[in-house]
Coordinates of C-alpha atoms and ligand atoms in Angstrom, one line a residue:
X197 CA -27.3 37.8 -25.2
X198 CA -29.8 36.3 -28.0
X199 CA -28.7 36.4 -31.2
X200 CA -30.5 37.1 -34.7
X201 CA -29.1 35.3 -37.3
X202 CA -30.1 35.3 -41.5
X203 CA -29.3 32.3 -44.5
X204 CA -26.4 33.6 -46.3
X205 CA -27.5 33.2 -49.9
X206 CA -26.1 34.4 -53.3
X207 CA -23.7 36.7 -51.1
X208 CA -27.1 38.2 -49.0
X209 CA -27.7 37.9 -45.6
X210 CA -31.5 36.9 -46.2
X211 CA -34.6 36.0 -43.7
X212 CA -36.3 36.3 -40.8
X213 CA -34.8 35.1 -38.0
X214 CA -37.8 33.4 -36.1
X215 CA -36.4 30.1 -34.6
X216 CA -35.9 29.8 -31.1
X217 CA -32.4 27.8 -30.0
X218 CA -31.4 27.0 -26.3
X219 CA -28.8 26.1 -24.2
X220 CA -28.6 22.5 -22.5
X221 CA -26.8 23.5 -19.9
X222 CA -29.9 26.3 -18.9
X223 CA -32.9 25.9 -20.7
X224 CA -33.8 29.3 -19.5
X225 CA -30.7 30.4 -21.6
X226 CA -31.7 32.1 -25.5
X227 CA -28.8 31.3 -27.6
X228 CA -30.6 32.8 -30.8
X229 CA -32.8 33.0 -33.3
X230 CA -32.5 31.8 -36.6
X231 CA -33.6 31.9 -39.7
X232 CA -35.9 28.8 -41.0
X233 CA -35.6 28.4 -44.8
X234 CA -38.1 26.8 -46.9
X235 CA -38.1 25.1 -50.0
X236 CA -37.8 28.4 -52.4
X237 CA -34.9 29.8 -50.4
X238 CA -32.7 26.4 -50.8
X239 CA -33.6 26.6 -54.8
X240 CA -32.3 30.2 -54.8
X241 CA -29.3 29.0 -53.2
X242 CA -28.7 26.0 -55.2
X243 CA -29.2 28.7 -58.4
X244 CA -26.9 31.2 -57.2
X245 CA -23.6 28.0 -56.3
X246 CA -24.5 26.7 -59.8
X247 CA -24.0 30.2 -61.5
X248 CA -21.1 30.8 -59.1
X249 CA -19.1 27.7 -60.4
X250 CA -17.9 28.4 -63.0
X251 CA -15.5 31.4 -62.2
X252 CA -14.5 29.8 -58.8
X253 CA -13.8 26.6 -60.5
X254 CA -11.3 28.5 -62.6
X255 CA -10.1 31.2 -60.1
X256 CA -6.7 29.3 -59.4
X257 CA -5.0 28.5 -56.5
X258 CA -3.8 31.7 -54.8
X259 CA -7.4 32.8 -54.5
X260 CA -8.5 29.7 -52.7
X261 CA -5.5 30.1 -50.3
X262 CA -6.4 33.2 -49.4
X263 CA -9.5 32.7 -48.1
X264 CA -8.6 29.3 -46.4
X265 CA -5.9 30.4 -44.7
X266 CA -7.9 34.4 -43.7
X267 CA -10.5 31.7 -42.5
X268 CA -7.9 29.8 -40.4
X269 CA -6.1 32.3 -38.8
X270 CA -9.3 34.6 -38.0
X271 CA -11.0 30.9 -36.0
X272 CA -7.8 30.6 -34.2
X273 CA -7.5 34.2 -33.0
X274 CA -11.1 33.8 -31.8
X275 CA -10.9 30.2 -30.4
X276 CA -11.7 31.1 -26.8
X277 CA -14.7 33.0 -27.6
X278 CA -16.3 30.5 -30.5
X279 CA -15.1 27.6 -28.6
X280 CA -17.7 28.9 -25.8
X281 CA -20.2 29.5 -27.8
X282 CA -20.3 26.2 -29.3
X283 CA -20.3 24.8 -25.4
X284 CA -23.3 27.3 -24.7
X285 CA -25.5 25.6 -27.7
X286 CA -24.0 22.2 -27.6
X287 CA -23.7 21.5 -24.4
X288 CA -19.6 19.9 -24.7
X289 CA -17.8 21.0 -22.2
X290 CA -15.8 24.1 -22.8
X291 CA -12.3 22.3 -23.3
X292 CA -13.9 20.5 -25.4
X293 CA -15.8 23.6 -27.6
X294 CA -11.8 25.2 -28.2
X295 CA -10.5 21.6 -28.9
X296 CA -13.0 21.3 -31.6
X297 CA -12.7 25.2 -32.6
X298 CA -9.1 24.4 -33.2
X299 CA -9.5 21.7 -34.9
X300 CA -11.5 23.4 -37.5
X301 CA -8.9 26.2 -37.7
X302 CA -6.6 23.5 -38.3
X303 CA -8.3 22.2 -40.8
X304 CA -9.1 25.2 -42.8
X305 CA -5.1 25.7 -42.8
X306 CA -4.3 22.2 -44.0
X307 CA -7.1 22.8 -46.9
X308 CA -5.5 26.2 -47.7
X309 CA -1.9 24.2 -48.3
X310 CA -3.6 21.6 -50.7
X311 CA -5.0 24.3 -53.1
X312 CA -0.8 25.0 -53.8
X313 CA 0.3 21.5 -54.0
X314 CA -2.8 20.6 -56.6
X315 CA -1.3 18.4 -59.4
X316 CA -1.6 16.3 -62.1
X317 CA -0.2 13.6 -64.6
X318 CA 1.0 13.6 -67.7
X319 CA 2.1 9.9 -69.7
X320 CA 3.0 9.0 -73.8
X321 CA -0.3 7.6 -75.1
X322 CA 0.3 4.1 -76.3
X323 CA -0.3 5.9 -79.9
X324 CA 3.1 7.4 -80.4
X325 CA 2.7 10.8 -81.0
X326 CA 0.0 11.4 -78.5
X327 CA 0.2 13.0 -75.2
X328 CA -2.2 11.8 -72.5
X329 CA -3.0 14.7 -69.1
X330 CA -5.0 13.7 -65.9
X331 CA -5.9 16.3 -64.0
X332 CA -8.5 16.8 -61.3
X333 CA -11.6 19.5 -61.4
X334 CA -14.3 20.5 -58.9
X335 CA -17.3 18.1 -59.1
X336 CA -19.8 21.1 -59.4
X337 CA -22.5 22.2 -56.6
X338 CA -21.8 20.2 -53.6
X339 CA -24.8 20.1 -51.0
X340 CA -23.2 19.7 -47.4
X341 CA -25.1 18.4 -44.4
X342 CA -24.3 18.2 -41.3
X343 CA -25.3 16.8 -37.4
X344 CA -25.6 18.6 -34.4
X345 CA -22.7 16.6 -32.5
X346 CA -19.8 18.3 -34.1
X347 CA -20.8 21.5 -34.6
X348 CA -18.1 23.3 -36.5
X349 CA -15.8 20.4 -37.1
X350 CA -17.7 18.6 -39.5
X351 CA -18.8 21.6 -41.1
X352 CA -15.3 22.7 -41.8
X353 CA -13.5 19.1 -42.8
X354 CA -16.5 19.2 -45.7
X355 CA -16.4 23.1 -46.5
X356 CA -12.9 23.5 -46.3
X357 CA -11.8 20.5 -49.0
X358 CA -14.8 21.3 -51.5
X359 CA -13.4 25.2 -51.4
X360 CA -9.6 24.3 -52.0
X361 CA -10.4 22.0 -54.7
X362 CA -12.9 24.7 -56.6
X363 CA -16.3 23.7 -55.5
X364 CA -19.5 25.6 -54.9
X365 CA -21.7 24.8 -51.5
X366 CA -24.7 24.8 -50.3
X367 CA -24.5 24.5 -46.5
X368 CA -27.2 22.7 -44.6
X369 CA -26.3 22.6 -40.9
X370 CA -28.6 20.7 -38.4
X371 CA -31.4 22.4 -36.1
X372 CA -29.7 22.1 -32.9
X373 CA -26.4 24.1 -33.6
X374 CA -26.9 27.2 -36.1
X375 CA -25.2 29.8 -34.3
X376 CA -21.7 27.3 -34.8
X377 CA -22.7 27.2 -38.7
X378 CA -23.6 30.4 -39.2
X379 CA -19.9 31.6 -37.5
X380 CA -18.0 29.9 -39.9
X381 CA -19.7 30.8 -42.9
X382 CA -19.3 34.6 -41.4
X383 CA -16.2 34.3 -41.3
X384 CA -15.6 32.6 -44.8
X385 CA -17.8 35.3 -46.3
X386 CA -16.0 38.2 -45.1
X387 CA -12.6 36.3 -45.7
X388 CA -13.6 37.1 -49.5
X389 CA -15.7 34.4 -51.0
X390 CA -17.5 35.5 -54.2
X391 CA -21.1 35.9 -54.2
X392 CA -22.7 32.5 -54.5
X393 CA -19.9 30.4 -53.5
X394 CA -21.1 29.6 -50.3
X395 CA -24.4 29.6 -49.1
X396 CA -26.0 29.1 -46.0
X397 CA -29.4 27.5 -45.7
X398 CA -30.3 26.4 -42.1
X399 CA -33.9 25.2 -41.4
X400 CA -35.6 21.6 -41.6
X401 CA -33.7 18.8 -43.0
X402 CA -37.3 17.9 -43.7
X403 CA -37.4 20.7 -46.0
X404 CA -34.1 22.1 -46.7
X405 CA -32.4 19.1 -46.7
X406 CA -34.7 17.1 -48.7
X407 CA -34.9 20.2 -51.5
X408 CA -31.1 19.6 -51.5
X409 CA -31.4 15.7 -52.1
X410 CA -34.4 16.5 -55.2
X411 CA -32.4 19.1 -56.8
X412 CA -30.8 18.0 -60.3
X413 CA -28.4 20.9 -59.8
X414 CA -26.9 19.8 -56.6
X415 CA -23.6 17.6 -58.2
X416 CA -22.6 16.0 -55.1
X417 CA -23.8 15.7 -51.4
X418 CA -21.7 15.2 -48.3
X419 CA -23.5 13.7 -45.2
X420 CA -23.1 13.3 -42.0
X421 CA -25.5 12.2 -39.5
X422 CA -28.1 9.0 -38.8
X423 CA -28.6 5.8 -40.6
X424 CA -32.0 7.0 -41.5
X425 CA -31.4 10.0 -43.1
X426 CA -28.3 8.7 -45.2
X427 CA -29.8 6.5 -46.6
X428 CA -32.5 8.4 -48.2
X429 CA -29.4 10.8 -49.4
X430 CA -28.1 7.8 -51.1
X431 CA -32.1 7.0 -52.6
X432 CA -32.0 10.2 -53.7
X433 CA -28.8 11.0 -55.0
X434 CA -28.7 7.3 -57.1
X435 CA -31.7 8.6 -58.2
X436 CA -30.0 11.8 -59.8
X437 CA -26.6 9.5 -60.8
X438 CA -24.9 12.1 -58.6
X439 CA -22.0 11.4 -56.1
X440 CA -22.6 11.0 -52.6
X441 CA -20.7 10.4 -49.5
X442 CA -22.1 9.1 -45.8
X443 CA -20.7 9.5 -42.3
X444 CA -23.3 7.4 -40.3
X445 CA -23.5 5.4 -37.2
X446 CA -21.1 3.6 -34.6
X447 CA -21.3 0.6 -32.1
X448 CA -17.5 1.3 -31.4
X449 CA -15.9 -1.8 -29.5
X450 CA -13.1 -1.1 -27.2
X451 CA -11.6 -4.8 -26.0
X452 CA -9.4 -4.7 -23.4
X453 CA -7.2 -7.9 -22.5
X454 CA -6.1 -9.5 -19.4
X455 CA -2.9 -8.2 -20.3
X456 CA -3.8 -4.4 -20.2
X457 CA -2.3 -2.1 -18.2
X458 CA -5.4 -1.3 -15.9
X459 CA -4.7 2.7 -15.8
X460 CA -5.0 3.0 -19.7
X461 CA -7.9 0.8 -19.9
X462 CA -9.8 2.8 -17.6
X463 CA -8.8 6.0 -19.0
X464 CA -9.5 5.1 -22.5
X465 CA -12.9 3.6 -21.5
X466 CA -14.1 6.8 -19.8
X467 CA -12.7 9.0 -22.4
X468 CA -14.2 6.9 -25.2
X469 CA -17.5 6.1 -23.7
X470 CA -18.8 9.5 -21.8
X471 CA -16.4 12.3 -23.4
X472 CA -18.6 14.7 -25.1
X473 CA -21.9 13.1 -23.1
X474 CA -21.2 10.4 -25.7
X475 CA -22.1 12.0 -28.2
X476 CA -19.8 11.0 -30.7
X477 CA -20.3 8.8 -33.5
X478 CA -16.6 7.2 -32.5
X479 CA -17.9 6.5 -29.3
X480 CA -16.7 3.5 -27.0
X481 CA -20.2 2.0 -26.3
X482 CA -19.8 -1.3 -26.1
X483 CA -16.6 -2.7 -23.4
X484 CA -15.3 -6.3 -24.3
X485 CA -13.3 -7.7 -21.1
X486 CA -11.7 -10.7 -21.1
X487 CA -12.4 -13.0 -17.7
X488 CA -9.5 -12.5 -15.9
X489 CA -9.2 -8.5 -15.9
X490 CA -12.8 -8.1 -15.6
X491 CA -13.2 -7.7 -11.9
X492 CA -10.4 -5.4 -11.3
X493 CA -11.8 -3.5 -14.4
X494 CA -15.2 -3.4 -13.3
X495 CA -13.8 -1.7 -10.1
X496 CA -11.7 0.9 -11.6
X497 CA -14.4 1.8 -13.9
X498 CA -16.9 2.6 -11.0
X499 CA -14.4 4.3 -9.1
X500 CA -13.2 6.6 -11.7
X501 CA -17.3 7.3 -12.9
X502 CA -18.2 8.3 -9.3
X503 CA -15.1 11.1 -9.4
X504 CA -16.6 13.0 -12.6
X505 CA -17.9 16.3 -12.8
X506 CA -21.5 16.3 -14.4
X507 CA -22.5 20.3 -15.1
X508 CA -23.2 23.3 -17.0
X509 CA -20.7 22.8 -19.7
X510 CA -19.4 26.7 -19.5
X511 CA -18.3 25.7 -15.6
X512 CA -14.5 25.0 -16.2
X513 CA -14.6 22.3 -13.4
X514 CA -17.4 20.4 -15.5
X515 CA -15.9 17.0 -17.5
X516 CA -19.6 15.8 -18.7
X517 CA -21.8 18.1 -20.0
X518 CA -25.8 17.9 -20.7
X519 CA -27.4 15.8 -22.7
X520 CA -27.9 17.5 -26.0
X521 CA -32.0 18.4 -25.6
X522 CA -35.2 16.6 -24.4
X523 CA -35.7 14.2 -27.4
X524 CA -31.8 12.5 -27.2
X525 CA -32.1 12.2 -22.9
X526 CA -35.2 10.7 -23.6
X527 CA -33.7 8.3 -26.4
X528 CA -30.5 7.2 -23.9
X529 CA -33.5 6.8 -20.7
X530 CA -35.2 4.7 -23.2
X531 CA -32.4 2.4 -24.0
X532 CA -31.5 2.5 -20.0
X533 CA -34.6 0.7 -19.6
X534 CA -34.3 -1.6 -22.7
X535 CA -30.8 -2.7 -21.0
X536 CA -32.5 -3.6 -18.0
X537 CA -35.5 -5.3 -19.3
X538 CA -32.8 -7.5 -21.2
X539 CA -32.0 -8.0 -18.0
X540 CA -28.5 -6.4 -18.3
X541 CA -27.4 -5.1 -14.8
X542 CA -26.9 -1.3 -14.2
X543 CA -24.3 -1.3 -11.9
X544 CA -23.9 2.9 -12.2
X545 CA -26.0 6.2 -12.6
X546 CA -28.1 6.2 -15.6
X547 CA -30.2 8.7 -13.4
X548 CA -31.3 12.6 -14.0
X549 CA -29.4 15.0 -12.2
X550 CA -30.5 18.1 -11.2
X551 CA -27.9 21.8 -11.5
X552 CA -28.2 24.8 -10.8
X553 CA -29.6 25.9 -13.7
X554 CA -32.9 23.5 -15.5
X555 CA -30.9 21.2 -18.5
X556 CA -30.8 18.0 -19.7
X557 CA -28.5 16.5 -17.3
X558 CA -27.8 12.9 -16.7
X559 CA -25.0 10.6 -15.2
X560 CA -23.1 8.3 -17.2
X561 CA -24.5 4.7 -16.9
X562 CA -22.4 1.4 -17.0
X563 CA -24.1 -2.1 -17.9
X564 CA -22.7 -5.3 -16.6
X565 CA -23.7 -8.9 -17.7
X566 CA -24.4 -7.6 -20.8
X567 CA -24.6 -10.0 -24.3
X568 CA -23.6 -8.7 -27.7
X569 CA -27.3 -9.9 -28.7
X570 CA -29.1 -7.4 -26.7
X571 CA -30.6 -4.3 -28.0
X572 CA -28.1 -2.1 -26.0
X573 CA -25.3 -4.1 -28.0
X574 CA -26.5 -3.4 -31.2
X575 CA -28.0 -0.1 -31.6
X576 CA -26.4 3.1 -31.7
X577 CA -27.7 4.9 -28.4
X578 CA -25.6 8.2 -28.9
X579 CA -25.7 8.6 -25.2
X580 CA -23.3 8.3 -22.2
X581 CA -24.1 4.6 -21.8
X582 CA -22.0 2.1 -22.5
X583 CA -21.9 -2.0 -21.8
X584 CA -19.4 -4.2 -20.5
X585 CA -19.4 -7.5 -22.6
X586 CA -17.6 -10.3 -20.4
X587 CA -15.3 -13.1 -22.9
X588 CA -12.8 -15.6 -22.4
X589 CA -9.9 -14.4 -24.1
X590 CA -9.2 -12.7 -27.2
X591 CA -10.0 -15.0 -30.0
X592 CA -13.6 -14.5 -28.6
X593 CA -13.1 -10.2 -28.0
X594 CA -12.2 -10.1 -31.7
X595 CA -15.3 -11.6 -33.0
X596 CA -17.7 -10.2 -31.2
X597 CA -16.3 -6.7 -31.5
X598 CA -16.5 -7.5 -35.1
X599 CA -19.7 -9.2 -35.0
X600 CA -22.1 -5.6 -35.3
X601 CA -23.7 -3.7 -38.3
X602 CA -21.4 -1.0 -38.0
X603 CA -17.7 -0.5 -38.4
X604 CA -17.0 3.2 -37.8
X605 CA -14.0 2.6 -34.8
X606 CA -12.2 0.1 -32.5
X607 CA -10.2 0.1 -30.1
X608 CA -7.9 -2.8 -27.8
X609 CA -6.1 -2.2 -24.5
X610 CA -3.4 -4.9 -24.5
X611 CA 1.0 -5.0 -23.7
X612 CA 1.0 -8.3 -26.0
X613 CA 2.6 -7.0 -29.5
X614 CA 0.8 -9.8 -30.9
X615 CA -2.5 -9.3 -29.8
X616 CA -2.8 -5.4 -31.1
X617 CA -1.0 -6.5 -34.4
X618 CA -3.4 -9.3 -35.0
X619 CA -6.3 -6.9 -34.2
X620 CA -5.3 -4.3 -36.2
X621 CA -5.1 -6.1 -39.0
X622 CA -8.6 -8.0 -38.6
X623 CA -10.6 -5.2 -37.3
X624 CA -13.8 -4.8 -39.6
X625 CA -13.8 -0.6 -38.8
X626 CA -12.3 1.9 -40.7
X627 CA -10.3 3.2 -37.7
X628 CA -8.4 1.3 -35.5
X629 CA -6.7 2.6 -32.1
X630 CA -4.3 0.4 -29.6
X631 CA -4.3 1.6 -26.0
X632 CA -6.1 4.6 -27.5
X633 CA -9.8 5.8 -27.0
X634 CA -11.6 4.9 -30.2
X635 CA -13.1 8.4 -30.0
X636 CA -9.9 11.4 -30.6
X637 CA -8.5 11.5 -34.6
X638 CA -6.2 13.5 -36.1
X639 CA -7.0 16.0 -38.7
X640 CA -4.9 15.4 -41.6
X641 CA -5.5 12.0 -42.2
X642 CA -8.4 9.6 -43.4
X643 CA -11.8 9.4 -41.3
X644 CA -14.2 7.3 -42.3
X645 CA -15.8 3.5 -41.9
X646 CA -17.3 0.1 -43.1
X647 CA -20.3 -1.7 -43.2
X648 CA -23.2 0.3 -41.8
X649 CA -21.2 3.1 -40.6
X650 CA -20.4 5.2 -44.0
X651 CA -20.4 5.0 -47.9
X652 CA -18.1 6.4 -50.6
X653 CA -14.5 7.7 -50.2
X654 CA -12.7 8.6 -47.1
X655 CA -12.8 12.3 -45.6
X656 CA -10.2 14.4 -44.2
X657 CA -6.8 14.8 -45.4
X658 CA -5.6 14.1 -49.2
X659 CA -7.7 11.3 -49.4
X660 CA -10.8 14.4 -49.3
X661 CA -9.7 15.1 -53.2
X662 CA -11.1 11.6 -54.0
X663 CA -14.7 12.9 -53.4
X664 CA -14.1 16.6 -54.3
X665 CA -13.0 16.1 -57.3
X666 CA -13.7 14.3 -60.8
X667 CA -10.8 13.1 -62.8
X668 CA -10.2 14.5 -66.4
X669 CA -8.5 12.5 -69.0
X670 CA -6.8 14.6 -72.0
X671 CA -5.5 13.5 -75.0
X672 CA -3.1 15.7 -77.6
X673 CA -1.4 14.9 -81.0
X674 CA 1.6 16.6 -80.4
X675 CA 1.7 16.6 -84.2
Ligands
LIG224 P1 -29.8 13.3 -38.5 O1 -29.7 12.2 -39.6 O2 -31.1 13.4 -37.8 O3 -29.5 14.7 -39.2 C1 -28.4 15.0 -39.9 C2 -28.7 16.1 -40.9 O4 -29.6 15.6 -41.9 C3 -29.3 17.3 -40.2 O5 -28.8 18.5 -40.8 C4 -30.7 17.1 -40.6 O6 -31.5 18.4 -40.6 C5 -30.6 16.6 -42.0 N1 -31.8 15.9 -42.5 C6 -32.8 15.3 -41.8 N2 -33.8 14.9 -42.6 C7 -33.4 15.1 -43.9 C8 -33.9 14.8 -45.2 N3 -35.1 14.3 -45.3 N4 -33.2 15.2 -46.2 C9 -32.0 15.8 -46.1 N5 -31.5 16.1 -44.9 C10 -32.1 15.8 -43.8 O7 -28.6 13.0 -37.5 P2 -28.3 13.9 -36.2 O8 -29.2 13.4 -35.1 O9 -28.1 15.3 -36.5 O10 -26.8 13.3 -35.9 C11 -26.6 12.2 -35.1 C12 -26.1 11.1 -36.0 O11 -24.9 11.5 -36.7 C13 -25.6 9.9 -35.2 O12 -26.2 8.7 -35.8 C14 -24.1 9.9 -35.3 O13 -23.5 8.6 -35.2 C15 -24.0 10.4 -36.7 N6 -22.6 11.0 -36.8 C16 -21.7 10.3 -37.6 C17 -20.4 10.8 -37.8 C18 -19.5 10.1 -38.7 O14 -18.5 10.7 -39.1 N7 -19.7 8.8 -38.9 C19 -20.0 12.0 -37.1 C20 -21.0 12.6 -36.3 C21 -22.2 12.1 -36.2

């Protein structure tokens, strides 16, 4: 079934839907149509979250629960069925479509229980006599946009905190995965969201987006997606001395020590590295062994890669779906053949496969006799590809997995106490896992990076209120 979906602005489902969306999985397959916005609607939508501010900002807690928690329960009764859909236009597999579905349930629940535990301080003033309040309000209009790689997730860890804490939205989803938006914003509009709270603008980032970023009425914009394109967020929003907050790239690290036990290595390899087509900005993508594991590693690796399922990512058997569309396989083929011109060895796939049905479907690829100077070490591929990096021993793992422009996750495989204290304590990422996949995070606590990888304050869980909200310092003369 094709679907014909409109912008949601000032509380009206508006314009034509005329843009075409597949399915990886079966190009043959119309997931919908959509509605392309241009520059005039994302003004219009920008007007009507700025009028709508005021009164949400004020409309107290119970009113924001409401709707959070209507908008939790209502994904989780539907899980099965959104969780599909997002497979059909993503192209993750369908275990992983409900995961993620549930996930953003979960989070809209754990936003609905922070607009009832909102609070405040109150301190004497140094002047006696004089009372002094800090309390927290809604930054304003917050401009939210989003990548194709988590399609409702991210979406609803940015929606969901800028609701509770009395914020107004323009949404901004990317190209490749409207129908996922558009659901959630359904949902939240029939929840009971006053006109203008929320409003859905999907079309180009070069046009929507970019209208968002020249806006003086947009107070704040959240952003996840490519190096690229945050930065000229952050160009712009300097520009306008508004607040700004960027989720970028990874070049994830996963070391794994002589010392590992060889079954959790592997499995948190395979799970960080390919999971989701690698397609995930927490991604596993470059393997540091130390010498004496190598081998055996190496082995295990190849063995367990030859055992996946590649397919359609609505067949239940599949555990790697497509390739997200034409322009990212062509991106990880490219860097396939960057890896070997650096003369990195491809020891497996990396090759096309063909299904079934016609999609963009290609077997994970593992590099050997890779160095951490090469191309394919430094550059965020997004792909299922990843590189085994071969060191002596773990003084050496830990600065090389440090030595990148990113810092978004990292990961070590190691039984010695000493080994995954010392590395979790000199990690450069934001996120640190031990005999963990560096992709797979909770959803009530921090998420965010260093260095190259993301700017501002943390998302997810309380630390959210930092960006959502501005602090207010009151002072009274009690008299
Ligand atoms: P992208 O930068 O191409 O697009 C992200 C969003 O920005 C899209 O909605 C797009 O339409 C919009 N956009 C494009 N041009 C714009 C402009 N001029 N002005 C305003 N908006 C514009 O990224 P993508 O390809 O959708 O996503 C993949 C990237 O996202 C990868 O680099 C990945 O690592 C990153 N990512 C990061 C995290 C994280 O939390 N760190 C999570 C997921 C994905």
């Amino acid at each position: 079934m094709t679907v014909h979906r409109k912008n949601l602005i000032d509380g009206e489902w508006l314009g034509e839907a005329g843009s075409r969306n597949i399915n990886p999985s079966n190009t043959n397959d119309v997931v919908g149509e959509y509605a392309s916005a241009g520059p005039e609607e994302a003004t219009q939508a920008i007007a009507a979250a700025k009028a709508a501010f005021p009164a949400w900002s004020r409309s107290g807690p119970l009113a924001r629960h409401a709707v959070l928690k209507k908008t939790s329960d209502e994904i989780m009764a539907r899980k099965d069925e959104i969780g599909r859909s997002l497979a059909r236009e993503e192209g993750k597999t369908l275990a992983e479509g409900v995961g993620e579905t549930i996930r953003a349930a979960q989070l809209f629940d754990f936003f609905a229980g922070e607009t009832l535990r909102l609070s405040g301080e109150m301190v004497p003033s140094v002047r006696p006599g004089v009372g002094v309040e800090m309390t927290r309000e809604g930054v304003g209009v917050v401009g939210i946009i989003t990548p194709w790689n988590f399609p409702i997730a991210i979406p609803a860890w940015k929606i969901a905190p800028a609701l509770a804490y009395g914020n107004t939205i323009v949404f901004k989803p990317a190209e490749l995965v409207p129908e996922s938006a558009w659901t959630i914003v359904d949902i939240l509009h029939r929840a009971g969201l006053p006109k203008g709270v929320l409003n859905l603008v999907m079309g180009k980032g070069s046009v929507v987006g970019q209208a968002m970023l020249d806006s003086p009425d947009v107070n704040a914009i959240s952003f996840t997606g490519s190096v690229g394109t945050g930065k000229r967020v952050a160009a712009a929003s300097v520009e306008h001395m508004r607040k700004f907050q960027l989720e970028m790239g990874g070049k994830n690290p996963l070391v794994v020590l002589d010392d590992a036990d060889i079954a959790v290595a592997v499995d948190c390899a395979v799970n960080g590295a390919y999971f989701s087509t690698g397609q995930r900005c927490t991604a596993s993508s470059r393997l540091i062994v130390t010498d004496a594991i190598h081998d055996r590693f190496v082995d295990a690796m190849k063995e367990r890669l030859d055992t996946l399922v590649i397919g359609d990512a609505l067949d239940a058997k599949t555990q790697i779906g497509p390739v997200v569309d034409q322009t990212q396989l062509k991106q990880d083929e490219d860097y396939i053949a960057i890896g070997r011109q650096e003369g990195a060895e491809l020891a497996f796939g990396g090759e096309r496969l063909e299904r079934e049905t016609p999609g963009f479907y290609l077997r994970p690829a593992l590099f050997l006799g890779s160095t951490n100077a090469m191309r394919i070490s430094r550059e965020e591929i997004f792909g299922p590809v990843a590189n085994v990096i071969r060191v002596k021993d773990y003084d050496e793992a830990l600065t090389v997995a440090n030595d990148t422009p990113f810092g978004l996750t990292s990961g070590i495989c190691t039984t010695s106490l000493k080994h995954a204290t010392h590395f979790k304590r000199n990690s450069e990422a934001g996120m640190v896992m031990v005999n963990l996949p560096t992709a797979g995070v909770d959803f009530h606590v921090p998420f965010g990076g260093r260095k190259g990888s993301s700017y501002g304050s943390r998302e997810q869980g309380r630390y959210a209120m930092e960006f959502y909200t501005t602090v207010k310092t009151a002072y009274t003369l009690a008299g």
